[in-house]
Short mmCIF file of C-alpha atoms in Angstrom, two decimals:
data_model
loop_
_atom_site.label_atom_id
_atom_site.label_comp_id
_atom_site.label_asym_id
_atom_site.label_seq_id
_atom_site.Cartn_x
_atom_site.Cartn_y
_atom_site.Cartn_z
CA MET A 1 91.80 94.46 116.33
CA SER A 2 92.25 96.07 112.91
CA ALA A 3 90.08 96.03 109.81
CA ASN A 4 92.15 93.38 108.04
CA PHE A 5 89.20 92.42 105.84
CA ASP A 6 89.08 95.81 104.08
CA PRO A 7 91.32 94.67 101.16
CA VAL A 8 89.09 91.68 100.35
CA ALA A 9 85.68 93.27 101.00
CA SER A 10 84.79 93.83 97.33
CA GLU A 11 85.74 90.23 96.47
CA TYR A 12 84.57 88.45 99.64
CA ASP A 13 81.29 87.17 98.24
CA ALA A 14 82.99 85.76 95.16
CA LEU A 15 85.77 84.23 97.26
CA PHE A 16 83.49 82.60 99.84
CA THR A 17 79.82 83.62 100.15
CA ASP A 18 78.81 82.59 96.63
CA THR A 19 80.96 79.45 96.39
CA PHE A 20 79.43 75.98 96.61
CA ILE A 21 81.20 75.27 99.90
CA GLY A 22 80.36 78.69 101.35
CA LYS A 23 76.70 78.23 100.47
CA ALA A 24 76.62 74.67 101.83
CA GLN A 25 78.09 75.61 105.21
CA ARG A 26 75.90 78.71 105.49
CA ASN A 27 72.79 76.69 104.62
CA LEU A 28 73.56 74.38 107.54
CA ILE A 29 73.84 77.39 109.85
CA TRP A 30 70.60 78.86 108.51
CA ARG A 31 68.74 75.62 109.12
CA HIS A 32 69.82 75.68 112.77
CA LEU A 33 68.94 79.38 113.06
CA LYS A 34 65.48 78.99 111.57
CA GLN A 35 64.72 76.14 113.95
CA ASN A 36 65.55 78.36 116.92
CA LEU A 37 64.21 81.79 115.95
CA GLN A 38 60.67 82.52 117.05
CA SER A 39 58.18 83.76 114.47
CA ALA A 40 57.42 86.97 116.41
CA PRO A 41 59.79 89.84 115.48
CA ILE A 42 62.84 90.17 117.70
CA LYS A 43 65.70 92.66 117.87
CA ILE A 44 69.02 91.23 116.65
CA LEU A 45 72.56 92.58 116.95
CA GLU A 46 74.86 90.94 114.43
CA ILE A 47 78.59 91.37 114.87
CA ASN A 48 81.24 90.79 112.18
CA CYS A 49 78.40 90.90 109.63
CA GLY A 50 80.66 91.00 106.57
CA THR A 51 78.66 91.77 103.42
CA GLY A 52 75.36 91.37 105.26
CA LEU A 53 73.89 88.15 103.88
CA ASP A 54 72.86 86.84 107.31
CA ALA A 55 71.41 90.24 108.21
CA GLU A 56 69.31 90.01 105.05
CA LEU A 57 68.00 86.61 106.17
CA PHE A 58 66.96 88.04 109.55
CA ASN A 59 65.34 91.05 107.88
CA ASN A 60 63.40 88.84 105.46
CA MET A 61 62.13 86.87 108.45
CA GLY A 62 60.66 90.08 109.83
CA HIS A 63 63.20 90.76 112.57
CA GLN A 64 64.77 94.14 113.40
CA VAL A 65 68.49 93.94 112.59
CA VAL A 66 71.47 96.05 113.59
CA ALA A 67 74.47 94.65 111.69
CA THR A 68 78.02 95.69 112.60
CA ASP A 69 81.53 95.07 111.35
CA ILE A 70 84.90 96.62 112.11
CA SER A 71 85.66 96.82 108.38
CA PRO A 72 84.35 100.05 106.81
CA GLU A 73 84.71 98.50 103.36
CA MET A 74 82.58 95.50 104.33
CA ILE A 75 79.87 97.86 105.53
CA VAL A 76 80.05 99.79 102.23
CA VAL A 77 79.49 96.55 100.30
CA ALA A 78 76.71 95.46 102.66
CA LYS A 79 74.82 98.75 102.24
CA GLN A 80 75.09 98.44 98.46
CA LYS A 81 73.83 94.86 98.35
CA ARG A 82 71.24 94.59 101.12
CA SER A 83 67.90 96.07 102.10
CA SER A 84 67.80 99.66 103.30
CA GLU A 85 65.69 98.41 106.23
CA ILE A 86 68.84 96.93 107.80
CA HIS A 87 70.87 99.28 109.97
CA PHE A 88 74.54 98.71 109.11
CA GLN A 89 77.20 100.33 111.29
CA VAL A 90 81.00 100.25 111.59
CA VAL A 91 81.66 99.00 115.12
CA GLY A 92 84.49 96.84 116.46
CA PHE A 93 83.99 94.25 119.19
CA GLN A 94 85.63 96.42 121.83
CA ASP A 95 83.19 99.28 121.14
CA LEU A 96 79.91 97.33 121.23
CA LYS A 97 79.01 98.05 124.85
CA HIS A 98 79.74 101.77 124.54
CA THR A 99 78.09 102.19 121.12
CA PHE A 100 74.84 100.50 122.14
CA GLU A 101 74.73 101.71 125.73
CA GLY A 102 71.15 101.76 126.96
CA GLN A 103 69.93 99.39 124.23
CA THR A 104 69.15 95.70 124.63
CA PHE A 105 68.71 92.89 122.14
CA ASP A 106 66.97 89.52 122.01
CA LEU A 107 69.85 87.90 120.09
CA ILE A 108 73.53 88.58 119.44
CA PHE A 109 74.82 86.63 116.45
CA SER A 110 78.36 86.09 115.14
CA ASN A 111 78.94 83.93 112.07
CA PHE A 112 81.94 82.22 110.48
CA ALA A 113 84.69 82.59 113.05
CA GLY A 114 84.51 86.33 113.60
CA LEU A 115 85.13 85.75 117.30
CA ASN A 116 88.13 83.55 116.50
CA CYS A 117 89.88 86.85 115.72
CA VAL A 118 90.11 87.66 119.45
CA SER A 119 92.08 86.05 122.26
CA LEU A 120 90.55 84.07 125.10
CA SER A 121 90.97 86.99 127.50
CA GLN A 122 89.28 89.35 125.05
CA LEU A 123 86.46 86.86 124.59
CA LYS A 124 85.90 86.73 128.34
CA LYS A 125 85.48 90.51 128.36
CA LEU A 126 83.10 90.35 125.41
CA GLN A 127 81.01 87.78 127.27
CA LYS A 128 80.38 90.39 129.95
CA ASP A 129 79.50 92.99 127.32
CA PHE A 130 77.07 90.58 125.64
CA SER A 131 75.40 89.95 128.98
CA VAL A 132 74.82 93.71 129.42
CA LEU A 133 73.49 94.11 125.86
CA LEU A 134 71.06 91.18 125.99
CA LYS A 135 67.57 91.24 127.44
CA PRO A 136 66.68 88.73 130.18
CA ASN A 137 66.68 85.27 128.55
CA GLY A 138 68.34 86.80 125.49
CA ARG A 139 70.54 84.52 123.45
CA PHE A 140 74.03 84.53 121.98
CA ILE A 141 74.70 82.33 118.93
CA GLY A 142 78.21 82.07 117.54
CA VAL A 143 79.86 80.01 114.81
CA PHE A 144 83.46 79.20 115.68
CA LEU A 145 86.40 77.38 114.09
CA GLY A 146 86.83 73.77 115.17
CA GLU A 147 90.16 72.89 116.76
CA TYR A 148 90.46 69.39 115.29
CA CYS A 149 88.95 69.70 111.80
CA TRP A 150 89.53 66.13 110.65
CA GLN A 151 89.47 66.96 106.94
CA GLU A 152 92.09 69.68 107.32
CA ARG A 153 94.33 67.46 109.42
CA LEU A 154 94.07 64.61 106.87
CA TYR A 155 94.67 67.04 104.01
CA PHE A 156 97.95 68.29 105.49
CA ARG A 157 99.11 64.79 106.37
CA LEU A 158 98.54 63.65 102.79
CA LYS A 159 100.46 66.69 101.54
CA ASN A 160 103.28 65.84 103.95
CA GLN A 161 102.91 69.21 105.69
CA SER A 162 103.15 67.98 109.25
CA GLU A 163 103.85 71.49 110.53
CA ASN A 164 100.29 72.49 109.60
CA VAL A 165 98.44 69.48 111.00
CA ASN A 166 98.03 71.07 114.44
CA ARG A 167 97.95 74.71 113.33
CA ARG A 168 94.53 75.32 114.90
CA LEU A 169 95.85 74.35 118.33
CA SER A 170 97.94 77.50 118.58
CA VAL A 171 97.62 81.12 117.50
CA SER A 172 97.93 81.20 113.72
CA GLU A 173 97.55 83.59 110.82
CA ALA A 174 94.83 83.21 108.20
CA ASN A 175 95.84 84.38 104.73
CA LEU A 176 93.03 86.50 103.26
CA ASP A 177 93.55 85.76 99.56
CA GLY A 178 97.14 86.99 99.69
CA LYS A 179 96.09 90.57 100.48
CA SER A 180 96.10 90.55 104.27
CA VAL A 181 96.50 88.23 107.23
CA GLN A 182 94.32 87.83 110.29
CA GLN A 183 95.49 86.32 113.57
CA THR A 184 93.16 83.52 114.67
CA HIS A 185 92.57 81.71 117.97
CA CYS A 186 90.63 78.45 118.18
CA PHE A 187 88.62 77.42 121.24
CA ALA A 188 87.16 74.07 122.24
CA PRO A 189 83.40 73.98 122.90
CA SER A 190 84.20 73.10 126.53
CA ALA A 191 86.35 76.25 126.82
CA LEU A 192 83.54 78.38 125.40
CA LYS A 193 81.12 76.96 127.97
CA ASP A 194 83.54 78.13 130.66
CA VAL A 195 83.90 81.57 129.04
CA PHE A 196 80.15 82.13 128.82
CA LYS A 197 79.62 81.65 132.54
CA ASP A 198 76.79 84.21 132.68
CA PHE A 199 74.82 82.07 130.22
CA ASP A 200 73.14 78.69 130.13
CA PHE A 201 74.47 76.42 127.39
CA ILE A 202 71.70 75.39 124.97
CA GLN A 203 73.29 73.41 122.14
CA GLN A 204 76.22 72.85 119.81
CA LYS A 205 76.21 71.60 116.20
CA PRO A 206 79.02 70.74 113.77
CA ILE A 207 79.27 72.93 110.67
CA GLY A 208 81.54 71.43 108.06
CA LEU A 209 81.96 67.94 109.46
CA LEU A 210 81.32 66.47 106.00
CA VAL A 211 81.19 69.66 103.93
CA PRO A 212 84.90 70.48 103.58
CA PRO A 213 86.78 73.72 104.34
CA SER A 214 86.54 76.48 101.75
CA TYR A 215 89.97 75.84 100.24
CA PHE A 216 88.58 72.64 98.68
CA GLU A 217 86.39 74.75 96.39
CA ALA A 218 88.70 74.35 93.37
CA GLN A 219 88.50 70.57 93.62
CA LEU A 220 84.73 70.46 94.14
CA LYS A 221 83.33 73.34 92.08
CA HIS A 222 82.58 70.97 89.19
CA TRP A 223 80.73 68.61 91.54
CA PRO A 224 77.94 70.74 93.04
CA TRP A 225 75.66 67.72 93.45
CA PHE A 226 78.30 66.08 95.64
CA VAL A 227 78.61 69.16 97.87
CA ARG A 228 74.82 69.19 98.16
CA LEU A 229 74.84 65.51 99.13
CA LEU A 230 77.46 66.17 101.81
CA GLN A 231 75.36 69.05 103.14
CA ILE A 232 72.18 66.97 103.40
CA THR A 233 73.99 64.01 104.96
CA GLU A 234 75.68 66.27 107.50
CA LEU A 235 72.42 67.96 108.43
CA TYR A 236 70.75 64.71 109.44
CA PHE A 237 73.61 62.45 110.51
CA SER A 238 76.20 64.59 112.34
CA PRO A 239 76.31 64.09 116.12
CA SER A 240 76.81 67.19 118.26
CA SER A 241 79.62 65.40 120.09
CA LEU A 242 81.78 65.76 116.95
CA ALA A 243 81.38 69.54 116.74
CA ASN A 244 85.07 70.20 117.44
CA ARG A 245 86.06 67.82 114.61
CA ALA A 246 84.29 70.01 112.04
CA ASP A 247 85.56 73.03 110.13
CA HIS A 248 83.23 75.21 112.24
CA PHE A 249 80.71 74.64 114.99
CA PHE A 250 77.48 76.36 116.04
CA MET A 251 77.10 77.31 119.72
CA GLU A 252 73.97 78.66 121.40
CA PHE A 253 73.73 80.18 124.88
CA ARG A 254 70.92 81.86 126.84
CA LYS A 255 71.48 84.65 129.34
CA LYS A 256 70.69 83.51 132.89
#
């Protein structure tokens, strides 16, 4: 896996993090996180941390955070923007077990489809590494791409782009603002439950069932109140059974 996000690191927050849609989807994730994180300080390993906004949330909650990303440029931006209390480190998925050998964590967290950049076989190996790196009863929380995002499928049908309707059902390439491409793999929640066989499944939640994918930002940036309404409605009225119909979904597991 290469550092394909290096070319967009300096612009990533403007392109996604700070957009109305990016904020709305992240706020949904944060609500679920805050409901499930204990008040006592815990040790968290974040992978694919990007520019470190989630790491900053954990740090502000009083937790000890080690935040990693394979992109050196993302880590540079994160160190510039976030608290010096957060330990940022350039580490790829395949190097996690070796890099943190002898250390254990209460939580491993991966946001916004970072783990959709690996294949199913690679994810199975990572599951074993996570199990080694987590304390007894430690948790893994990941946010993955949904396979059947209904808004995306409708969007491409209306644009008469039938070749893209089912693009998430096979290996595809995500265009990173025209500067790089990243190969992506989508997994059903049921497949992830099979992959994480060393863990007990806790819960799943849709993220972006009503809040649309990020490429709708241009159409909705002048309607922030509407995005906020979608976010609130989704938070309280989105059944977990529809997780795979959303843009992303939140999965939580506990080590057996």
